[in-house]
Structures are given as structure tokens and as C-alpha cells.
Coordinates of C-alpha atoms and ligand atoms in Angstrom, one line a residue:
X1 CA 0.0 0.0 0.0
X2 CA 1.4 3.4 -0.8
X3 CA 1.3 5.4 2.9
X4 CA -1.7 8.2 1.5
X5 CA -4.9 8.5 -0.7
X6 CA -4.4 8.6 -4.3
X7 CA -7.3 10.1 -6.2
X8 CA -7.5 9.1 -9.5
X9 CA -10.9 10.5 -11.8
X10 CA -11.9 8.4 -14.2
X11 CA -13.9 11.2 -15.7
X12 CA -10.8 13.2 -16.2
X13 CA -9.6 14.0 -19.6
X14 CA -6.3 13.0 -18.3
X15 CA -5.2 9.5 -18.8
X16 CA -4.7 7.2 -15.8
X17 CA -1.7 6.5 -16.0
X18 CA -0.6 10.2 -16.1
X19 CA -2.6 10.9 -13.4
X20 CA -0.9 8.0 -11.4
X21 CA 2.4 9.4 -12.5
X22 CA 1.5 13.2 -11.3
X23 CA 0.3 11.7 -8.2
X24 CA 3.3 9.6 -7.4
X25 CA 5.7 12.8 -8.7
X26 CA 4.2 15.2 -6.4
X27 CA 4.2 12.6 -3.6
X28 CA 8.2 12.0 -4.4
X29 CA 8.8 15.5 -4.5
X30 CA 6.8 16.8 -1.3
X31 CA 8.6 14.2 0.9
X32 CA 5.4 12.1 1.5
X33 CA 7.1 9.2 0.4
X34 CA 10.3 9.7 1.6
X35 CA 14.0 8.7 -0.5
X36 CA 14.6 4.7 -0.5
X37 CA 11.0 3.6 0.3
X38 CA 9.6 1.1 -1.5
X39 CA 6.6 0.9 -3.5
X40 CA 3.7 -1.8 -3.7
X41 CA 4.2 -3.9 -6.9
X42 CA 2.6 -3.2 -10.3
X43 CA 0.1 -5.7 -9.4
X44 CA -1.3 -5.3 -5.9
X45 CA -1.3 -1.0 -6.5
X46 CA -3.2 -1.6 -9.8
X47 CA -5.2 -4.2 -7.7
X48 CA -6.1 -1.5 -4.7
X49 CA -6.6 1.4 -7.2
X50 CA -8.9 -0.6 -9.5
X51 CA -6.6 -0.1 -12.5
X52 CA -5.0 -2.0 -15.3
X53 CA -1.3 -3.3 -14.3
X54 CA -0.3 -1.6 -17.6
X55 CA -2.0 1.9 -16.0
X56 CA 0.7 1.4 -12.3
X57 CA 3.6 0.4 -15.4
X58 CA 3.0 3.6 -17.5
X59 CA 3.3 5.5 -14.8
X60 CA 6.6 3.8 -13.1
X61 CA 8.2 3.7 -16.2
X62 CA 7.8 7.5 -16.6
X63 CA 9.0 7.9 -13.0
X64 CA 12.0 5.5 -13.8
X65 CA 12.9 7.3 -16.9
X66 CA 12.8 10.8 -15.2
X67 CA 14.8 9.3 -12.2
X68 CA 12.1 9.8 -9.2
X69 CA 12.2 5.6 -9.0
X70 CA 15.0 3.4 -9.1
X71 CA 14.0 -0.4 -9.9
X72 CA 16.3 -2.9 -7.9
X73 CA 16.0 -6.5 -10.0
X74 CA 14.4 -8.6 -8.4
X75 CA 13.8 -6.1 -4.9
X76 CA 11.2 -4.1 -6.6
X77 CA 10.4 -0.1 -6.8
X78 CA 12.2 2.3 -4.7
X79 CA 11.8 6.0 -5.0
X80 CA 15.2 7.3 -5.4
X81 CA 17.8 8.0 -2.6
X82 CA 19.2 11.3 -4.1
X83 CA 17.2 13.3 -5.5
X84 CA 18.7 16.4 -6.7
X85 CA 18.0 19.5 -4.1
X86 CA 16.2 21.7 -5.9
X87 CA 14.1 19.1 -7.3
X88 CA 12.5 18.7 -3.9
X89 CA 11.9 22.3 -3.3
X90 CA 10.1 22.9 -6.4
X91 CA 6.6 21.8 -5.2
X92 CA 4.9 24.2 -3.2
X93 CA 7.7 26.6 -2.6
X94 CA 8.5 27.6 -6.1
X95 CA 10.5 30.8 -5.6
X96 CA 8.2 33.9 -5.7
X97 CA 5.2 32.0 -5.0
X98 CA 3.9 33.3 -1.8
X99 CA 5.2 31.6 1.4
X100 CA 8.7 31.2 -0.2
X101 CA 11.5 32.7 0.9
X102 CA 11.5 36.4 -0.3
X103 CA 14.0 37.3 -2.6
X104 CA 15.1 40.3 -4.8
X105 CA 13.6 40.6 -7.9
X106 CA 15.6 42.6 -10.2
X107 CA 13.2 44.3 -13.3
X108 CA 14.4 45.7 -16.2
X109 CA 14.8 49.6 -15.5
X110 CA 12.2 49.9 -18.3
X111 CA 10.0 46.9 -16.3
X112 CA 10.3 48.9 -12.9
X113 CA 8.8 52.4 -14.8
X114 CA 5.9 50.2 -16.5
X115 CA 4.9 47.8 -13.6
X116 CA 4.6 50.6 -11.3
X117 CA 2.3 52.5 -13.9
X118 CA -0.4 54.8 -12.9
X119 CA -3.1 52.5 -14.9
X120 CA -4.8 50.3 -11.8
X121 CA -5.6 46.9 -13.7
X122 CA -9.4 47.1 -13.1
X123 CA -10.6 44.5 -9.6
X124 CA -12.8 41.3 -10.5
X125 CA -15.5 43.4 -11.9
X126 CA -18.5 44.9 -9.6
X127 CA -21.2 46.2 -11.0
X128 CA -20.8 49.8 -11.2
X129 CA -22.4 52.2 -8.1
X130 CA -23.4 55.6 -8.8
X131 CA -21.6 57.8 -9.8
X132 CA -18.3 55.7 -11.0
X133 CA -16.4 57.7 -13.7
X134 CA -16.1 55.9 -17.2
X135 CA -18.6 52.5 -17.7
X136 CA -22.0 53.6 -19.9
X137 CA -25.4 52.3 -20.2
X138 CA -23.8 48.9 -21.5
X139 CA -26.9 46.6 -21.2
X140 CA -28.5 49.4 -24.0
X141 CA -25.6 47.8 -26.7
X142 CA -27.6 46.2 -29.7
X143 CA -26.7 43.2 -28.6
X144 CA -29.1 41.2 -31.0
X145 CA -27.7 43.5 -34.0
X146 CA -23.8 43.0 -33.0
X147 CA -24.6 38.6 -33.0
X148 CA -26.6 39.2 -36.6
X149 CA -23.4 40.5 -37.7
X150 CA -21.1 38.3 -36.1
X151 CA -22.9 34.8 -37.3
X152 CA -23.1 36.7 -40.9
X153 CA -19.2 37.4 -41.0
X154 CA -18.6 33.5 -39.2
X155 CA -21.2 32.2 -42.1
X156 CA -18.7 33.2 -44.6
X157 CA -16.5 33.4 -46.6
X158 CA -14.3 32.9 -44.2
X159 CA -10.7 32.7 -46.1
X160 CA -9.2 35.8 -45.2
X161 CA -11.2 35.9 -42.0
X162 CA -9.0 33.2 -40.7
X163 CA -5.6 34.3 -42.1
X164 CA -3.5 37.3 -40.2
X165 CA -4.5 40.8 -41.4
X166 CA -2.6 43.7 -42.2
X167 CA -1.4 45.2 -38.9
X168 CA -2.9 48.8 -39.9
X169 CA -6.3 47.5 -39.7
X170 CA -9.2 46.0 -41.9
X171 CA -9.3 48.1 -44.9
X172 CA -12.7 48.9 -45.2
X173 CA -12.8 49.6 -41.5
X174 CA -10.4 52.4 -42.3
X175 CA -12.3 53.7 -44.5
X176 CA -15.8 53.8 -42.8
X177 CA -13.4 55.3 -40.0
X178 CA -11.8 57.8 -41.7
X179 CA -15.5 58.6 -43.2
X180 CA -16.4 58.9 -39.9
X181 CA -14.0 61.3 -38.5
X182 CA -14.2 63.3 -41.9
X183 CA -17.7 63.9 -41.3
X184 CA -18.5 63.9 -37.8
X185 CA -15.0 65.7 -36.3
X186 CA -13.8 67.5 -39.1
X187 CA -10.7 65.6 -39.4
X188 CA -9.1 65.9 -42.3
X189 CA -7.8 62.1 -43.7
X190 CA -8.0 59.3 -46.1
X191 CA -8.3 55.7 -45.1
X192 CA -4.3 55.5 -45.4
X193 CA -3.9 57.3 -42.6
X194 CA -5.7 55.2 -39.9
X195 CA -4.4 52.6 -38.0
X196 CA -6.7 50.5 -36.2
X197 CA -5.3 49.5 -32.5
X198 CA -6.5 48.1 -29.6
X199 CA -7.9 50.9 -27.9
X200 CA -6.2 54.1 -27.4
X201 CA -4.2 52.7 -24.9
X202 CA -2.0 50.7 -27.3
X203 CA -2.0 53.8 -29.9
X204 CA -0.8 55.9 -26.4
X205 CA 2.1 53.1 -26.3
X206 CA 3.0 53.0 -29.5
X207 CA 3.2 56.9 -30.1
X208 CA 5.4 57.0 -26.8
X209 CA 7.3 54.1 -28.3
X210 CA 8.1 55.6 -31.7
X211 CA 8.1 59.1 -31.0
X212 CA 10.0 59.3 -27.6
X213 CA 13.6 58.8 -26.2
X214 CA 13.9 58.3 -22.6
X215 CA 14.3 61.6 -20.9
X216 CA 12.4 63.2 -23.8
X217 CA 10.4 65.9 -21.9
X218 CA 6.5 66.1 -22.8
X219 CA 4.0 68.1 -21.5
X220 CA 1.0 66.7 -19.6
X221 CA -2.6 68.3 -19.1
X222 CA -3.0 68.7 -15.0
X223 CA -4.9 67.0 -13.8
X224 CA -5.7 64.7 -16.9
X225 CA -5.8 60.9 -17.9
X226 CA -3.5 58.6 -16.0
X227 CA -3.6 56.2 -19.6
X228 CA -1.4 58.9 -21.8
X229 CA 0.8 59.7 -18.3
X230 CA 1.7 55.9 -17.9
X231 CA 1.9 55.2 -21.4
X232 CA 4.8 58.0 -21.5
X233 CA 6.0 57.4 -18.4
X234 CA 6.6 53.6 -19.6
X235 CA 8.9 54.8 -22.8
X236 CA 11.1 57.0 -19.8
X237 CA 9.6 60.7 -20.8
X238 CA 10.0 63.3 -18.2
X239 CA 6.4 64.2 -17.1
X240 CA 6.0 68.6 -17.1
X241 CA 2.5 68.9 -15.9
X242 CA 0.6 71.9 -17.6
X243 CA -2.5 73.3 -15.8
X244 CA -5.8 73.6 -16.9
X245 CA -7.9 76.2 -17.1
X246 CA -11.2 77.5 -18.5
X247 CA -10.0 77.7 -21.8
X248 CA -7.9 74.2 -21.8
X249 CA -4.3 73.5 -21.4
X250 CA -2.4 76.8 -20.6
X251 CA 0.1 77.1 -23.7
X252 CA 2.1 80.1 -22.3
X253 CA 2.4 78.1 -18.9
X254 CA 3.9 74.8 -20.7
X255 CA 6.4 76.8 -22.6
X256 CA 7.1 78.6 -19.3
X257 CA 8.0 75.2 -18.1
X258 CA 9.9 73.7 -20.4
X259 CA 10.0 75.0 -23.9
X260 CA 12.4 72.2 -24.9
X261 CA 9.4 69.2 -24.7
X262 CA 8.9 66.9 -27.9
X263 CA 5.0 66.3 -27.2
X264 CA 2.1 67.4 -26.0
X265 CA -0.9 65.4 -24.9
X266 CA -3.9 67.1 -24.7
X267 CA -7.7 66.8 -25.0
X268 CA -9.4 69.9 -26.9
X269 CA -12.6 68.7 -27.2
X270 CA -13.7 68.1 -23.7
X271 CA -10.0 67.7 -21.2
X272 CA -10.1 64.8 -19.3
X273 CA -11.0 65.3 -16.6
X274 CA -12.7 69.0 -16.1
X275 CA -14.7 69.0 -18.7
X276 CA -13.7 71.8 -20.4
X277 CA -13.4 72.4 -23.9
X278 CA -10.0 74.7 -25.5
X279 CA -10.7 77.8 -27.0
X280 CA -9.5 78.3 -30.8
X281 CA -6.8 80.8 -29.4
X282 CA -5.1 78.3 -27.6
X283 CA -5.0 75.9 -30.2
X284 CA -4.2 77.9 -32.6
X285 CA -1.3 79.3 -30.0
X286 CA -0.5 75.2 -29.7
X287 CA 0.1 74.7 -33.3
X288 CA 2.1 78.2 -33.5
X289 CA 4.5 76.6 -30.8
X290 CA 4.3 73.1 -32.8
X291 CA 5.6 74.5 -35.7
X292 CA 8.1 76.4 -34.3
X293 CA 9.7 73.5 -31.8
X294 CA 8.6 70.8 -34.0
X295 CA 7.2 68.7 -31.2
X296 CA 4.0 66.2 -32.1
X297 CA 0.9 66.6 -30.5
X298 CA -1.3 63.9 -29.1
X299 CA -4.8 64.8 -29.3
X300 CA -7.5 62.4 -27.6
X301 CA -10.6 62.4 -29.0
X302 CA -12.0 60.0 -26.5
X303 CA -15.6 61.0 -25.8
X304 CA -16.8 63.5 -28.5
X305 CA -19.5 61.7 -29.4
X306 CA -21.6 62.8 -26.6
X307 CA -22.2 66.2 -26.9
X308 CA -25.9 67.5 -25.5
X309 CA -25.6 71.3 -26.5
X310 CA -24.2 73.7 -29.1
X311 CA -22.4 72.7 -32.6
X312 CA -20.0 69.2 -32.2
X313 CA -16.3 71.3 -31.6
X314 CA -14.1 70.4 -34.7
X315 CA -11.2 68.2 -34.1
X316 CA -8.2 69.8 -33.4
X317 CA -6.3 68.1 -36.5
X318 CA -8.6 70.0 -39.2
X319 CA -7.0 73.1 -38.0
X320 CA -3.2 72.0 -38.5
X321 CA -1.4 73.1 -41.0
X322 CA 2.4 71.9 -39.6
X323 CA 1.4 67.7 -40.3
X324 CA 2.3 67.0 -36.5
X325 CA -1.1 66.0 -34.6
X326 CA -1.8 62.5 -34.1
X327 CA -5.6 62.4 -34.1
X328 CA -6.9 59.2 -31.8
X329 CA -10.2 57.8 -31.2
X330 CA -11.7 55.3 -29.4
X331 CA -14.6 53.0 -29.3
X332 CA -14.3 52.3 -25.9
X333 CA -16.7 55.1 -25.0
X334 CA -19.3 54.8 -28.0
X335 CA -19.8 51.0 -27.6
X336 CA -17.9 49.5 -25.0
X337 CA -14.2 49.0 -23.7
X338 CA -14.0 45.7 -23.4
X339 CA -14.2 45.5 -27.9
X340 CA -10.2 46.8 -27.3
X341 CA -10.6 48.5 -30.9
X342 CA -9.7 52.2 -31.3
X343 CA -7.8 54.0 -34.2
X344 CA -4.5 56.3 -35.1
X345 CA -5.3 58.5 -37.7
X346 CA -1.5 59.6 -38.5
X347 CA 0.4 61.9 -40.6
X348 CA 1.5 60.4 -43.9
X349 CA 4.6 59.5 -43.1
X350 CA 3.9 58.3 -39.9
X351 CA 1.9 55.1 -41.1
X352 CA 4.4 52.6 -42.5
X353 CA 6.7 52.8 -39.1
X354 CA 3.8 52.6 -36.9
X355 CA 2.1 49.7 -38.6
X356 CA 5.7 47.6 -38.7
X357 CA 6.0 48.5 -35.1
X358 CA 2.2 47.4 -34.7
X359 CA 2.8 43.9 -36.3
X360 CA 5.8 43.4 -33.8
X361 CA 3.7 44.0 -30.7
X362 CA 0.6 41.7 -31.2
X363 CA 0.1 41.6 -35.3
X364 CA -3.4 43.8 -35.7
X365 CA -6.2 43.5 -33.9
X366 CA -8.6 40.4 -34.0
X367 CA -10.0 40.5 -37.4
X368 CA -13.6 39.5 -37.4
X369 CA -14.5 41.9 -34.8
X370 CA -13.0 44.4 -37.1
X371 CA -15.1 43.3 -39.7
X372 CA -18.4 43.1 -37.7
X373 CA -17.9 46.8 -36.6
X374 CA -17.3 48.1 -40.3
X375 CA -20.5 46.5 -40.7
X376 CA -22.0 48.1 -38.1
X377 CA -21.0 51.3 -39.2
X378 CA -21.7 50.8 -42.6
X379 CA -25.5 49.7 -42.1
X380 CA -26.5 52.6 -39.6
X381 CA -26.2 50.6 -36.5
X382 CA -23.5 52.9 -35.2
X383 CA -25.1 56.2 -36.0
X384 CA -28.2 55.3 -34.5
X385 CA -26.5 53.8 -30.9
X386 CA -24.9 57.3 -31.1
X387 CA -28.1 58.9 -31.4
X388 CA -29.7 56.5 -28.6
X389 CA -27.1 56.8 -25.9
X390 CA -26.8 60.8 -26.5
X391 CA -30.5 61.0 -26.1
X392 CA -30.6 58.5 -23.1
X393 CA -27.2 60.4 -21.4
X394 CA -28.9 63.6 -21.4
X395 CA -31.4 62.4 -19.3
X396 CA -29.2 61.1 -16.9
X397 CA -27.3 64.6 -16.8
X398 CA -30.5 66.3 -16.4
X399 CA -31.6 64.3 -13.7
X400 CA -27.7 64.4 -11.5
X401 CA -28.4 68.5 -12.3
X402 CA -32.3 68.4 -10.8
X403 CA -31.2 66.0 -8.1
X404 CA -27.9 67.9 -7.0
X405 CA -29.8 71.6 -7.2
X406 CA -32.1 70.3 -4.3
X407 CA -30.0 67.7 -2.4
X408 CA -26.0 69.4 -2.7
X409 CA -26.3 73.1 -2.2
X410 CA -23.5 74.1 -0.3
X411 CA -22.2 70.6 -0.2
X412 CA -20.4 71.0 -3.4
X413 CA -20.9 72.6 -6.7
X414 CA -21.6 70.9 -9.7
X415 CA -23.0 72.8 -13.0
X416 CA -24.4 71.2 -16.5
X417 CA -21.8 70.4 -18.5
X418 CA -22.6 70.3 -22.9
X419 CA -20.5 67.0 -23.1
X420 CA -19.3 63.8 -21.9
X421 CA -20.1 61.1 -19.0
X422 CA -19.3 62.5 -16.0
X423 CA -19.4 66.3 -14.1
X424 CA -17.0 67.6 -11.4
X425 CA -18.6 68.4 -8.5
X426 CA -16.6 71.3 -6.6
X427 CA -15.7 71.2 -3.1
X428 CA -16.0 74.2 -1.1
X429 CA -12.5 75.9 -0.7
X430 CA -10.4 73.7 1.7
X431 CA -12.1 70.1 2.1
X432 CA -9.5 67.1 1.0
X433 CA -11.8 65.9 -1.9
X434 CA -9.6 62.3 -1.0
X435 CA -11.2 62.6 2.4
X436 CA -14.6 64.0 0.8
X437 CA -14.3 60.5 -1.8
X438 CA -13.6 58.3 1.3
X439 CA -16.6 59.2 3.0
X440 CA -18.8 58.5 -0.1
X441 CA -17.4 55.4 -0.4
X442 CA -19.0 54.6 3.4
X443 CA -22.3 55.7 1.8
X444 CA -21.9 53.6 -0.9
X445 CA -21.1 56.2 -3.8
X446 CA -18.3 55.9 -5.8
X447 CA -16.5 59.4 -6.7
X448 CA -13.0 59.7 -7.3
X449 CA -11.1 62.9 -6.3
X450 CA -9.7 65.1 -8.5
X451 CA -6.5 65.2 -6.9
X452 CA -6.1 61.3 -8.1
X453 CA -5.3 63.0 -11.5
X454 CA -3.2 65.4 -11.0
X455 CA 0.1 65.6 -10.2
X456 CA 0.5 68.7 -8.6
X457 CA -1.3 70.3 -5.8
X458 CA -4.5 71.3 -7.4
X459 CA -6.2 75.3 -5.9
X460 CA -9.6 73.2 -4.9
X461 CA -10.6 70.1 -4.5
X462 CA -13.2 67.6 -6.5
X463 CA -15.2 64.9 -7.2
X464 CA -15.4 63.4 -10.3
X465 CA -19.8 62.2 -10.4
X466 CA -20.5 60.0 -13.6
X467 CA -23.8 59.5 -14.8
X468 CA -24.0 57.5 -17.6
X469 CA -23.6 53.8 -16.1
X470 CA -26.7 54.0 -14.2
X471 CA -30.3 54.4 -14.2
X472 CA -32.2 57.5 -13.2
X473 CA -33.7 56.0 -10.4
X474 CA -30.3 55.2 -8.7
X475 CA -28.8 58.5 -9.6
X476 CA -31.7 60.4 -7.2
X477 CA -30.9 57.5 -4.5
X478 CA -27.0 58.6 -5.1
X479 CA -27.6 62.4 -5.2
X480 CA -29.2 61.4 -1.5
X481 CA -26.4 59.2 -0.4
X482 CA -23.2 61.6 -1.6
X483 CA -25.4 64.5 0.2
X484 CA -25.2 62.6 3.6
X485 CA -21.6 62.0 2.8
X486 CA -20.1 65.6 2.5
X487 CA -22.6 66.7 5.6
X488 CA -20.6 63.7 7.5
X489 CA -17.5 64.7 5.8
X490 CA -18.2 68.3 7.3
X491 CA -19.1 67.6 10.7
X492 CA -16.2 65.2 11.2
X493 CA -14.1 68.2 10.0
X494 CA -15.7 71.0 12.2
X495 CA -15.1 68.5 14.8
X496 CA -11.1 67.8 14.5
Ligands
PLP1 C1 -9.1 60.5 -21.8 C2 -9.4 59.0 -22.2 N1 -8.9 58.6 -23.3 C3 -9.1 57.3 -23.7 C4 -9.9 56.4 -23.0 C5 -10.2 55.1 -23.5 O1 -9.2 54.2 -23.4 P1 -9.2 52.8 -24.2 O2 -9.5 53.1 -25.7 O3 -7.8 52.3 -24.1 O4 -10.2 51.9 -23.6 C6 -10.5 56.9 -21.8 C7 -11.3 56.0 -21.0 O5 -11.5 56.2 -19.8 C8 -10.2 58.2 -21.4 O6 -10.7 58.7 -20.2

């Protein structure tokens, strides 16, 4: 009898006798059956285990072969006196498996910048609360459309479907794309020009890959979007924050700063994350500097589709004349993140380096979801979610506005904003909006605080307050909830 319970499934996919081997290995190698003890024969272990003999001899021959056992003619199975030392501490206490010893890993100086990146991996998903920044109305995607399309592409014919793609994207993706941004953003493009990627994150990457040295200085929008700070911050750029104000990203204070940088990140058409939109002065004062320095701007074009009042504000890439903005979009917003497909629309001369570098990093993005969104776009579908959500995101604004005029006053200030998914509610002069976003969280509202954004000392604190992920009736309920929150917030602070 061997001295433990072996458990071997007969309903596993796994064959017995490698089953019985794993089994015996781990047993060798944990110390439950200790060096020179000797096993039961073929037969009585095949006998107790209700297996064939051949099963027990596949699986000591293996263990012979590998040098766990060591047959003695005619004296049976042993398991072998010396096993080599680190064979024995591999089971359980693999090094850097927790409970093993510490030790020092050393990183790459590029692997310490990006694994202690700004970008929090999101936690094994909750259902977003009110008023959590970023998800949207998700359960209002077409879904029934989306499969239509899908079991039309995987219907056929499926030959190039199933073959790699070209790393800059489906072609006529690009082109309903580039169609797109024509029309809707004034961007000014053929299909050439776009690259698809795998949401703007990887275009932030690859931009900060191609375009950047380590040390390279860029400007930042502060506070803005941790994404484009750890994508640069991951290629070694030196980070010059640039305030924000009314008007957007303060030119004159970025080349106050640091005159020298080789790129600016900004987004005109609604900054991430205030809200505001930059005047034409300043970007026409950004593309004077541009041509001048002959830095490249980044402009992120992340949520332009929602827009509730006024004319939709022209991308910031129709106005250039000096061929240096990279224009990038996402679908993440629109339809929904976890698609991974957003798009580069480049300079000319920008597109063959940035689709080789594309193909070495993953090859293009999977090709039949490419394929099904073209579709999508190309049969209305798109246009009309657009026209659904905006309608349906409104509301949801409208009723945060109604709510917060009668539940928040002089808890924080929060006006209506003409775009995007969330609103910044203002804190009154003083109050740590961390603290403030702590004690929501005890109410059971999610707000972030401004100050998680920016990297300098901001003059007042925040809360960011979306209202696109849920439904009117829980936004009242949060209005209620964040309203108790700052009053506790304020009382425990009168009282320290
Ligand atoms: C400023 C900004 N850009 C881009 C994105 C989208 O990123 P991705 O396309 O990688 O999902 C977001 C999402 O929160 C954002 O806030």
C-alpha cells in the first residue's frame, strides 16, 4: 500500500496513468514518500486502485525514466535515494510563490517604470455604483444586432477571415473610419492614414514608443488621464505637468515650463478630466509653438461623441497646418471597452513605421470583430446607438443637475456640462476631496477625487460624479447618499 490516498478521476480528460504518475511525482517530490522507500508492486497498487497493471507500469516507467524511482531487480520499486535539491523544493515553494522565501527581484529599468504604472488593472469586476467615472449604459448595446453580424461574417466566406491581417487594420474599417471622422470631427484624412489599435491605450504606447527617447520631456494636461501619463511614463519621458484652465491646457504656462518638450498630450474637445473644452486661441497658440519646436501633438478624442448642447467642436487636427497631430479615437466610449478597438489617424509619413511596429507587438487587432464593426458602421447601426445613448445620457445629466440643485447646495458645486459622461462636483475651498471620496465610499457612492489626477497640488478640490452607467432612479438615490456623505465629511471636519 502506498502510505496516503491517491485520487484518480476516471472522468478526467487525463489518462490514468498520467494521473498516477502526477500523483506519485508530487508525492516523491513533497517528501510524502520519503528517499529509498519502496513501493507496492505493479500488481497489488493496480489491484487496490482498480486499475490495469499496464495503467501502475506507465506510470513507473515514466518515473523511472525521469529518475524519481529506481528499480532494484528482483527487490522491486524504490523511490530514489538522491534526489537532486532543488528538485525537492520545487513543489509548493517555487520561488516567488507566496510563502517562499523572499528574494530580490531585479526588473528591467524599463519593467520597474511600466509595472509601477499609474493605470490600476481594473478589480474582478463589480457592478458599477453611482456615480463611478467611465462605464455607460452597456446593457443598452444592440446586442441582437452585434450577433446578426457576427454569425453573418462567421457564415462566410471565411478565407481571409482566418488568415492574419494587415497590422494597420481591416481596410474597409479604415475607410468607414476615416469617413467617420471626416464627417463627424472634421478631421481631415483618407483611409491611409488610420491605424486601427487596440484601444487608445496601445496607440498611447505605440506613439510614446516611436516618437520618444527616454528623458524626452512632454507636456501633460493637470490633472488629466492617467492612460497617456503611464503610457509615457513607460517609454522613460520626463512628465512637465501643464495646468488647466477655462479655456484648456495653458500654452504660455507649458512653454514657461519647459519650452524644450517633444510632445504634448492634450484633449481639446472636452479635457479629461474638467470637462472643459480649449478655446481656438489656444489651439491655434498650440500649433504656433508646434511649428516652431517641431514637437508632435497627441490629441484624444475619447468622448466627443456625446455632446448634448451647441455645434459638435471640430477636431483639433482639421486646424493643422504643420502635419504633427496624431488624431486618436476610441470606441471604448461609444460602444464599449471591453471591444479593445480604437484607431490612429497619422500623418502620412507616420503610417508605415507605426504599422511595422504594430505587427511586432501583437500583429493587428482580432480581425472579425473588425469586420463586424465596419458592418455596423456601414448599415447605420452605429449612428443610431450614437443617437440613442446621447439622447438617453442627457437624461441622466439632467436628472444628476435636478437632483444635485435640491439635495447638494453648499455641499459641493456641480454645474451642467454640454458634453461627456461625468461632471466635477466642486468642493468648497479647503475640504480634501480624497477625504470627501472616502466618505462616499462609506455611503456607498463611488466618486474619485480630483487630486487622483493630478500631479501637482491642485487650488480646490473635486469629485469626479459620472452619470452614464446607471439608471435614473439610482442617480436620485446617489444624489441622497453623496449629500449625507459631505454633511458627515463636514461635521467630522468641524469636529477635528
Ligand atoms: C481620456 C481618455 N482617453 C481614452 C480612454 C479610453 O481608453 P481605451 O480606448 O484604451 O479603452 C479613456 C477611458 O476612460 C479616457 O478617459
Amino acid at each position: 500500500m502506498v502510505p496516503f490516498a491517491l485520487t484518480l478521476r476516471e472522468s478526467s480528460h487525463e489518462p490514468m496513468h498520467r494521473q498516477l504518475y502526477r500523483e506519485l511525482r508530487e508525492a516523491v517530490l513533497s517528501g510524502r514518500l520519503a528517499p529509498g522507500s519502496r513501493l507496492p508492486s505493479t500488481r497489488s497498487l493496480a489491484g487496490e486502485l482498480h486499475v490495469s497493471r499496464n495503467t501502475v507500469m506507465g506510470a513507473f516507467d515514466q518515473l523511472l525514466a525521469e529518475g524519481y524511482l529506481e528499480g532494484k531487480v528482483g527487490s522491486g520499486t524504490y523511490v530514489a535515494q538522491k534526489l537532486p535539491e532543488d528538485l525537492l523544493h520545487v513543489h509548493n515553494r517555487l520561488p516567488g510563490s507566496p510563502g517562499a522565501a523572499p528574494r530580490d527581484v531585479v526588473l528591467s529599468r524599463r519593467g520597474a517604470i511600466l509595472a509601477s504604472s499609474p493605470v490600476i488593472p481594473p478589480r474582478p469586476h463589480r457592478a458599477p455604483r453611482a456615480f463611478r467615472p467611465g462605464p455607460g449604459a452597456y446593457e443598452q448595446f444592440p446586442v441582437r444586432i452585434w450577433m446578426r453580424l457576427l454569425a453573418r461574417r462567421w457564415r462566410g466566406p471565411l478565407r481571409d477571415m482566418l488568415a492574419y491581417g494587415e497590422s494597420a487594420g481591416y481596410g474597409p474599417l479604415r475607410e468607414a473610419i476615416a469617413a467617420y471622422a471626416r464627417a463627424a470631427r472634421a478631421v481631415r484624412c483618407d483611409a491611409s492614414q488610420v491605424v486601427v489599435v487596440s484601444g487608445s491605450q496601445q496607440g498611447l504606447d505605440l506613439i510614446s514608443r516611436l516618437l520618444l527617447d527616454p528623458g524626452d520631456p512632454v507636456w501633460i494636461e493637470d490633472p488629466g488621464y492617467l492612460g497617456a501619463r503611464g503610457a509615457m511614463l513607460g517609454a522613460g519621458a520626463r512628465l512637465s505637468p501643464v495646468p488647466v484652465d477655462g479655456e484648456g491646457l495653458m500654452v504660455s504656462a507649458g512653454l514657461a515650463r519647459q519650452p524644450e518638450a517633444r510632445m504634448v498630450y492634450v484633449t481639446p474637445s472636452h479635457q479629461f478630466p474638467l470637462g472643459v473644452t480649449m478655446s481656438l486661441a489656444r489651439r491655434l497658440a498650440l500649433l504656433e509653438w508646434v511649428r516652431r519646436s517641431g514637437a508632435w501633438v497627441v490629441e484624444d478624442d475619447y468622448d466627443s461623441e456625446f455632446r448634448y448642447a451647441g455645434r459638435p467642436i471640430a477636431a483639433l487636427q482639421g486646424l493643422d497646418f504643420t502635419g504633427r497631430v496624431i488624431y486618436l479615437g476610441t470606441l471604448s466610449k461609444v460602444l464599449f471597452p471591453s471591444l479593445r478597438l480604437g484607431y490612429l489617424i497619422l500623418p502620412p509619413d507616420l503610417v508605415e513605421p507605426f504599422s511595422s511596429a504594430r505587427a511586432l507587438l501583437d500583429r493587428h487587432s482580432p480581425l472579425i470583430d473588425q469586420a463586424v464593426l465596419a458592418d455596423f458602421i456601414a448599415e447605420g447601426h452605429f449612428a443610431q446607438h450614437v443617437r440613442r445613448m446621447r439622447a438617453l445620457y442627457q437624461h441622466r445629466h439632467d436628472t444628476f443637475i435636478e437632483a444635485a440643485q435640491k439635495e447638494l447646495e453648499g455641499l459641493i458645486e456641480v454645474e451642467p456640462q454640454d458634453a461627456g459622461m461625468h461632471l466635477v462636483g466642486w468642493l468648497p475651498e479647503g475640504v480634501d476631496d480624497a477625504a470627501a471620496s472616502r466618505r462616499a465610499i462609506e455611503h456607498g457612492v463611488e466618486a474619485p477625487p480630483l487630486s487622483a489626477y493630478a500631479l501637482e497640488r491642485q487650488p480646490r478640490g473635486g469629485l469626479l460624479l459620472g452619470f452614464t452607467a446607471t439608471g435614473t432612479r439610482e442617480i436620485r438615490e446617489g444624489v441622497r447618499r453623496l449629500a449625507q456623505a459631505l454633511q458627515a465629511n463636514r461635521t467630522a471636519a468641524g469636529e477635528r
